[in-house]
mmCIF file of C-alpha atoms in Angstrom:
data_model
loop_
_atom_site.group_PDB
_atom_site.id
_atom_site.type_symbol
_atom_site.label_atom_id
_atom_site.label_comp_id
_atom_site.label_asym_id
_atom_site.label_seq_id
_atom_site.Cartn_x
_atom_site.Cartn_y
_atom_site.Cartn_z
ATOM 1 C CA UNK A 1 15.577 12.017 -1.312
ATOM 2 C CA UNK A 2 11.881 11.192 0.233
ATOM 3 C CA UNK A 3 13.029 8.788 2.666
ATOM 4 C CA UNK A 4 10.434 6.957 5.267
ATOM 5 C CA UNK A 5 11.279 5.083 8.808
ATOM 6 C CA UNK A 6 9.569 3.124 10.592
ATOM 7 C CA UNK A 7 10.101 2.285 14.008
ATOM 8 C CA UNK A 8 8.640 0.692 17.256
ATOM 9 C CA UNK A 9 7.932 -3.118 16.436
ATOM 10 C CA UNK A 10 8.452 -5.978 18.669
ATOM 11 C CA UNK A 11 7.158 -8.574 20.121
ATOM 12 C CA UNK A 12 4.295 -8.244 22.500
ATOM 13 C CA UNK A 13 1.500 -9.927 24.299
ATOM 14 C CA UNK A 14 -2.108 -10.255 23.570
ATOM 15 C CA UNK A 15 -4.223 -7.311 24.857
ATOM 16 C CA UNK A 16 -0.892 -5.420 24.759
ATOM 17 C CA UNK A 17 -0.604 -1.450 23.438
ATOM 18 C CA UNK A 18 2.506 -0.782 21.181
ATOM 19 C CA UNK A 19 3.213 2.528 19.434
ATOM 20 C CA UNK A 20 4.824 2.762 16.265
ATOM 21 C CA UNK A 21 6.514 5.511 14.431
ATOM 22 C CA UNK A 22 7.163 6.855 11.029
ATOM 23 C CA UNK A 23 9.822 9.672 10.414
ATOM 24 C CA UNK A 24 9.594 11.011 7.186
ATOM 25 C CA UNK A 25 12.959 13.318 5.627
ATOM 26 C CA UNK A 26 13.156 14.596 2.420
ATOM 27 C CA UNK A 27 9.882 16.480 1.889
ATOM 28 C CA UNK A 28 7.641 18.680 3.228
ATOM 29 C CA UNK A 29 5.828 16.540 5.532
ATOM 30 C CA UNK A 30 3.317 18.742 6.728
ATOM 31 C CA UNK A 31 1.895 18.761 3.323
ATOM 32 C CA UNK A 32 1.079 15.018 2.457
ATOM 33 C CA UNK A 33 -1.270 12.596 4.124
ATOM 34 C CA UNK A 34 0.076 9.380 5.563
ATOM 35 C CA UNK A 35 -1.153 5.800 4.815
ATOM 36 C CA UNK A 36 -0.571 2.798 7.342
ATOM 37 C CA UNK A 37 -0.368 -0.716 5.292
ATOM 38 C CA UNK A 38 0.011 -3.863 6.834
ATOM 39 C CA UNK A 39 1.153 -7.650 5.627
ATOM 40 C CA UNK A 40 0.857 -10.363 7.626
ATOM 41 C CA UNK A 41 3.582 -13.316 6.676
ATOM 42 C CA UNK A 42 2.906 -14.687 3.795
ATOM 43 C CA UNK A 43 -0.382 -12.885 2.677
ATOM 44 C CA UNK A 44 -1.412 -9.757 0.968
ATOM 45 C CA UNK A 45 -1.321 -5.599 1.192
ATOM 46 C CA UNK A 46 -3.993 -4.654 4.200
ATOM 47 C CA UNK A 47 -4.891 -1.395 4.366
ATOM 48 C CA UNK A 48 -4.806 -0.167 8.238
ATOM 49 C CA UNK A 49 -5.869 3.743 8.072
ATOM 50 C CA UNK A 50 -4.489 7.641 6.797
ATOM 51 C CA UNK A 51 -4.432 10.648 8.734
ATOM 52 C CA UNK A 52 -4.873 13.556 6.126
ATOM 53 C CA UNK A 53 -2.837 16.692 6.249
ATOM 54 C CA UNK A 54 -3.710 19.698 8.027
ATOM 55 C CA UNK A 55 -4.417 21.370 5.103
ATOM 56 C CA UNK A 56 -7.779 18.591 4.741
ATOM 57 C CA UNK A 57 -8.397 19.176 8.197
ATOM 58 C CA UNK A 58 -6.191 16.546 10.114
ATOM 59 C CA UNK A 59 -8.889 13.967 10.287
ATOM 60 C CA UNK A 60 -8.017 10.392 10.410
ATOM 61 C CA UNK A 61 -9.969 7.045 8.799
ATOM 62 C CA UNK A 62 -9.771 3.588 9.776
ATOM 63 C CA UNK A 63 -10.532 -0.206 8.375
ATOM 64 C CA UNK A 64 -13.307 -1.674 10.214
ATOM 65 C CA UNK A 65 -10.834 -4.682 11.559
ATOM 66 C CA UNK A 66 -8.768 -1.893 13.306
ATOM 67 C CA UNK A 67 -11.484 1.021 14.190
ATOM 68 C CA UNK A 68 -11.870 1.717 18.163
ATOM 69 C CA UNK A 69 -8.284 -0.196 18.826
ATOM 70 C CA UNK A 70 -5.611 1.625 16.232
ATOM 71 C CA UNK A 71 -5.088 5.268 16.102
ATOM 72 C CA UNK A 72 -3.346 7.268 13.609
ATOM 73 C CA UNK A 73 -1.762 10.794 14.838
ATOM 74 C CA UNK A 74 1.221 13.395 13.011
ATOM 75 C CA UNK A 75 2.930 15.802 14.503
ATOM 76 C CA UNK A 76 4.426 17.737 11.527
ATOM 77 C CA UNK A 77 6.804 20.125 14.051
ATOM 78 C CA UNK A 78 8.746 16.813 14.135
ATOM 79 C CA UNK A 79 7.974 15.270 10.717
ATOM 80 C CA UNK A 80 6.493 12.198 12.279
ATOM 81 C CA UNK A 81 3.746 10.016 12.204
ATOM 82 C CA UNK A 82 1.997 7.030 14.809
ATOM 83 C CA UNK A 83 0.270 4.364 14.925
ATOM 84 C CA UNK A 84 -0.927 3.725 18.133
ATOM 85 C CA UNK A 85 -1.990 -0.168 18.698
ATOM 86 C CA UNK A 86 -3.998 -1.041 21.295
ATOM 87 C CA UNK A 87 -5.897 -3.833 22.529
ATOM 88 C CA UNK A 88 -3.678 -6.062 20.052
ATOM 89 C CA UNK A 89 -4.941 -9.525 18.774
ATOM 90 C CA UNK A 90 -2.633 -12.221 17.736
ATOM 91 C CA UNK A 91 -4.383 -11.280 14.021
ATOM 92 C CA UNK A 92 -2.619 -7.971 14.404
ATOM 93 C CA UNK A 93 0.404 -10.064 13.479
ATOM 94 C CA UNK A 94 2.619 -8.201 10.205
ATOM 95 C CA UNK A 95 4.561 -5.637 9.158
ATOM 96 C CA UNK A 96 3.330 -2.716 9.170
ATOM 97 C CA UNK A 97 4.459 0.000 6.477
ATOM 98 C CA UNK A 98 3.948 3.638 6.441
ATOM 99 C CA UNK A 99 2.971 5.253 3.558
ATOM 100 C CA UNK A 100 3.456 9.227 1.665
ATOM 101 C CA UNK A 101 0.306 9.694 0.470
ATOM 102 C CA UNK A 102 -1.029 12.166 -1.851
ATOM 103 C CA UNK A 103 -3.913 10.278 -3.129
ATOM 104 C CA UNK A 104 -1.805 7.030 -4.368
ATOM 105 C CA UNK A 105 0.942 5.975 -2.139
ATOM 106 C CA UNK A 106 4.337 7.166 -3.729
ATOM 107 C CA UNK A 107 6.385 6.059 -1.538
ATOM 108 C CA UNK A 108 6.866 3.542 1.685
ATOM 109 C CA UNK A 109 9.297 3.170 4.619
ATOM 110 C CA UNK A 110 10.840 -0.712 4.693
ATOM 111 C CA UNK A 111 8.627 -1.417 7.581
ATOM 112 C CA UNK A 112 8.780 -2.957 11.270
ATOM 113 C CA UNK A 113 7.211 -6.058 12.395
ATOM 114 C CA UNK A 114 4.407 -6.349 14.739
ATOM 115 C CA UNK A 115 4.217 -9.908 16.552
ATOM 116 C CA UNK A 116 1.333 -10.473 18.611
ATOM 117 C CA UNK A 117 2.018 -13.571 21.116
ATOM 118 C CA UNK A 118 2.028 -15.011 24.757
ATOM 119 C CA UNK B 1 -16.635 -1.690 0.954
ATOM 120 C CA UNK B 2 -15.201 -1.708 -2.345
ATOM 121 C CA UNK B 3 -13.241 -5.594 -3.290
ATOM 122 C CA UNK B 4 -11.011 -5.867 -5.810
ATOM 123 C CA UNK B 5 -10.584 -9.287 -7.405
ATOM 124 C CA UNK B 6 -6.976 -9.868 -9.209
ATOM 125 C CA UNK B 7 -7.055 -12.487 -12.046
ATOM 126 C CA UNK B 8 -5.219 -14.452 -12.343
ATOM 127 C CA UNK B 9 -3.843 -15.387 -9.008
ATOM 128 C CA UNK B 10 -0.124 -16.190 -10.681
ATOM 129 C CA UNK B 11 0.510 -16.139 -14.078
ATOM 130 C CA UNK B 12 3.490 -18.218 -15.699
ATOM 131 C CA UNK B 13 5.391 -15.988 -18.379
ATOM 132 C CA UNK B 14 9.015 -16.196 -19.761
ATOM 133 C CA UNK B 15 11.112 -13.120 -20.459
ATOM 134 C CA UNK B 16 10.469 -11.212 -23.260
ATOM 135 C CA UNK B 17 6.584 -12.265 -23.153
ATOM 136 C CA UNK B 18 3.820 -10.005 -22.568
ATOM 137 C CA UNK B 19 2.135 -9.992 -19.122
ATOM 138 C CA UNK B 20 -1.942 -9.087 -18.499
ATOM 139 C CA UNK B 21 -3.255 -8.696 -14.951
ATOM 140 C CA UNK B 22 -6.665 -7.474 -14.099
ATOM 141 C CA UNK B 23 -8.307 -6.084 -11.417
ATOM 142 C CA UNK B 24 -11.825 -6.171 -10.698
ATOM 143 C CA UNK B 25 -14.011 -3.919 -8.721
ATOM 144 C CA UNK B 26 -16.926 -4.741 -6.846
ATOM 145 C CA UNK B 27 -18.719 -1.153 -7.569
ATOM 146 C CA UNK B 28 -17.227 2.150 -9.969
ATOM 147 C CA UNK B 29 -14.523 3.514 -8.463
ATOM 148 C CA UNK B 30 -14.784 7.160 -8.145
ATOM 149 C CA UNK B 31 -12.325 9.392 -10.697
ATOM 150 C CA UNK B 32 -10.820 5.859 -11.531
ATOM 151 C CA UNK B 33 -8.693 6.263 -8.149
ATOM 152 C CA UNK B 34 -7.040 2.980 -9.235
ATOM 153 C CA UNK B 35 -3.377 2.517 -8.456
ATOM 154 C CA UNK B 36 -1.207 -0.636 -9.159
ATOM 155 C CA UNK B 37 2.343 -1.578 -7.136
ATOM 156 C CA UNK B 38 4.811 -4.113 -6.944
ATOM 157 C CA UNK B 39 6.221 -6.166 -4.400
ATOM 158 C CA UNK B 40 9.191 -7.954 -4.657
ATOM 159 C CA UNK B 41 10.502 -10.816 -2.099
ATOM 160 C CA UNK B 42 11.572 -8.797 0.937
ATOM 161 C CA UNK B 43 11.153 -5.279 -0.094
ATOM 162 C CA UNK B 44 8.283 -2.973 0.538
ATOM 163 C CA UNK B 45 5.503 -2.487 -1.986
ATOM 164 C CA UNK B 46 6.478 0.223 -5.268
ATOM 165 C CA UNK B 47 3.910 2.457 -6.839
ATOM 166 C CA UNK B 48 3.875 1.774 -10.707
ATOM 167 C CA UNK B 49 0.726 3.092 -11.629
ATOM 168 C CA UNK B 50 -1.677 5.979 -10.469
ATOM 169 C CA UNK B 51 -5.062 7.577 -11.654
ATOM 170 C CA UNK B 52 -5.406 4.131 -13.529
ATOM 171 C CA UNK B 53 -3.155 4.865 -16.501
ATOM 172 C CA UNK B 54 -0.603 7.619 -15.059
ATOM 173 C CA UNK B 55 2.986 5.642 -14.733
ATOM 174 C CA UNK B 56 4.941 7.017 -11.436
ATOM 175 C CA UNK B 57 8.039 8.702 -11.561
ATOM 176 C CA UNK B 58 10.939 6.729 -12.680
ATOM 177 C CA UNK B 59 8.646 3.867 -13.922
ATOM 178 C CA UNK B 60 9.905 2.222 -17.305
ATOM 179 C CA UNK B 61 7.697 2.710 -20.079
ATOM 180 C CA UNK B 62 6.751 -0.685 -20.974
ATOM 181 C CA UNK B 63 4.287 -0.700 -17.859
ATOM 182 C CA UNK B 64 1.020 0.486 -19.042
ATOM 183 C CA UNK B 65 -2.306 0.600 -17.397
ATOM 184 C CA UNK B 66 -6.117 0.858 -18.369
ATOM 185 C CA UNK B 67 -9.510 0.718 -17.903
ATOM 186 C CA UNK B 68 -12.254 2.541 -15.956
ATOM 187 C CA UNK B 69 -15.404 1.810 -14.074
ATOM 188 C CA UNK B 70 -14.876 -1.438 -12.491
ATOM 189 C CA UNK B 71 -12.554 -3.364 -15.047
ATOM 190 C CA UNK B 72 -8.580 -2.113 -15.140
ATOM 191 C CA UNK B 73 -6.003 -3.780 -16.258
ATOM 192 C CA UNK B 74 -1.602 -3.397 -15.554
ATOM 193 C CA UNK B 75 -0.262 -4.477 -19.025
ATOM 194 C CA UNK B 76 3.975 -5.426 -19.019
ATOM 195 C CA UNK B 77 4.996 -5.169 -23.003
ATOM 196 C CA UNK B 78 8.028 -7.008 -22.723
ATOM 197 C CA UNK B 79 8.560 -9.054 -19.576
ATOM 198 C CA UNK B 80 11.901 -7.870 -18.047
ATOM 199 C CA UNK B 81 13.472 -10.362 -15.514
ATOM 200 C CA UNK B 82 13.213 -8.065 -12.589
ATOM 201 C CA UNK B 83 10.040 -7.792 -13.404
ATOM 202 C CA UNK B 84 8.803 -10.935 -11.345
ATOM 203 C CA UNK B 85 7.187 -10.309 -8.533
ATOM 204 C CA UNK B 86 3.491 -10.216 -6.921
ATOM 205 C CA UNK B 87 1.323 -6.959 -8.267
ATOM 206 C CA UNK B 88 -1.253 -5.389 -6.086
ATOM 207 C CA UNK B 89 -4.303 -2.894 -7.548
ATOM 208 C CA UNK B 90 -5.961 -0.359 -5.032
ATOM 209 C CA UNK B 91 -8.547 1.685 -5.524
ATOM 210 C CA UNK B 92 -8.440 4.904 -3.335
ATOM 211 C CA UNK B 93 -11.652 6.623 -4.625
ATOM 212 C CA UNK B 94 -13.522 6.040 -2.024
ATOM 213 C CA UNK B 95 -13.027 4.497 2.623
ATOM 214 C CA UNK B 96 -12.000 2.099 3.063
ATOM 215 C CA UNK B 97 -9.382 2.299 0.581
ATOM 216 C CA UNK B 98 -8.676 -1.179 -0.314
ATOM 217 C CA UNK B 99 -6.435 -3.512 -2.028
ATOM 218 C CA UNK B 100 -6.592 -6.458 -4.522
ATOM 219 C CA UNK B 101 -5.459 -10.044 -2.962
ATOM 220 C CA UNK B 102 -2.451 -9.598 -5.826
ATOM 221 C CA UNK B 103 -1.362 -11.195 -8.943
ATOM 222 C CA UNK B 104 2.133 -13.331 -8.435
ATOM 223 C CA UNK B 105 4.168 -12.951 -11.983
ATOM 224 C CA UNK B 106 6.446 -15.737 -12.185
ATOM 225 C CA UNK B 107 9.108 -17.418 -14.780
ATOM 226 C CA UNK B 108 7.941 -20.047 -16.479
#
């Protein structure tokens, strides 16, 4: 069963770094890109970033509201994938999903929530 | 950037009724990389449709999708009650992949 995990939310201040992680079970992990989605309360589907597989060369794309602060990295060896947050913005506010991706995303993880505040 | 525009932005419909939802596109998307998914109250977003017409794997077979270029459209054949909920399209054709601002489905 293609299971997905997030981890790593919490509260934390403006200007703030968090990490968050996705572990992925039930497929071969190494083989699929991975989408990050957020969804701040209330509002729609935002889409953060993907890192692509190896196989594409590894290579990672961002949303212009994220590029320079949020980066996406994998390490397959462990089946798990980051989101690293940085310079956070009380904006940055939702849940943030993780994503399979092969071109569409097949399947998500339930989440964690991000809240930015003092 | 590519925006999507859903229409309309909630759509009263009782059970048993048919349901239309389109999504708009700003520009072509590229190999009509247009998916749809559903989100239900609570739960994480569920791919539906792919490739614009392609249902997902374990999808029932009244949800149909169509269209091409810049017009596509998620079509429900016999509204279900499960089946309310808020739909999202996305194309993924081209960076930044984006989303539509949804469609919310409810009971009239």
């Amino acid at each position: 069963e293609v299971q997905l995990v997030e981890s790593g939310g919490g509260l934390v201040q403006p200007g703030r770094s968090l990490r968050l992680s996705c572990t992925a079970s039930g497929f071969t992990f190494g083989d699929y890109s991975v989408t990050w989605v957020r969804q701040a309360p209330g509002k729609g589907l935002e889409w953060v970033g993907f890192i692509r597989s190896k196989t594409y060369g590894g290579t990672a794309e961002y949303a212009a509201s994220v590029k320079g602060r949020f980066t996406i990295s994998r390490d397959d060896s462990k089946s798990i994938a980051y989101l690293q947050l940085n310079s956070l913005r009380t904006e940055d506010t939702a849940v943030y999903y993780c994503t399979r991706t092969r071109l569409q995303l097949d399947y998500w993880g339930q989440g964690t929530l991000v809240t930015v505040s003092s | 950037e590519i925006v999507l525009t859903q229409s309309p932005g909630t759509l009263s419909l009782s059970p048993g009724e048919r349901a239309t939802l389109s999504c708009r596109a700003s520009q072509s998307v590229s190999s009509n990389y247009l998916a749809w998914y559903q989100q239900k109250p609570g739960q994480a977003p569920r791919l539906l449709i792919y490739g614009a017409s392609s249902r997902a794997t374990g999808i029932p077979d009244r949800f149909s999708g169509s269209g091409s270029g810049t017009d596509f459209t998620l079509t429900i054949s016999r509204l279900e009650p499960e089946d309310f909920a808020v739909y999202y399209c996305q194309q993924y054709g081209s960076s930044p992949r984006t989303f539509g601002q949804g469609t919310n489905l409810e009971i009239k």
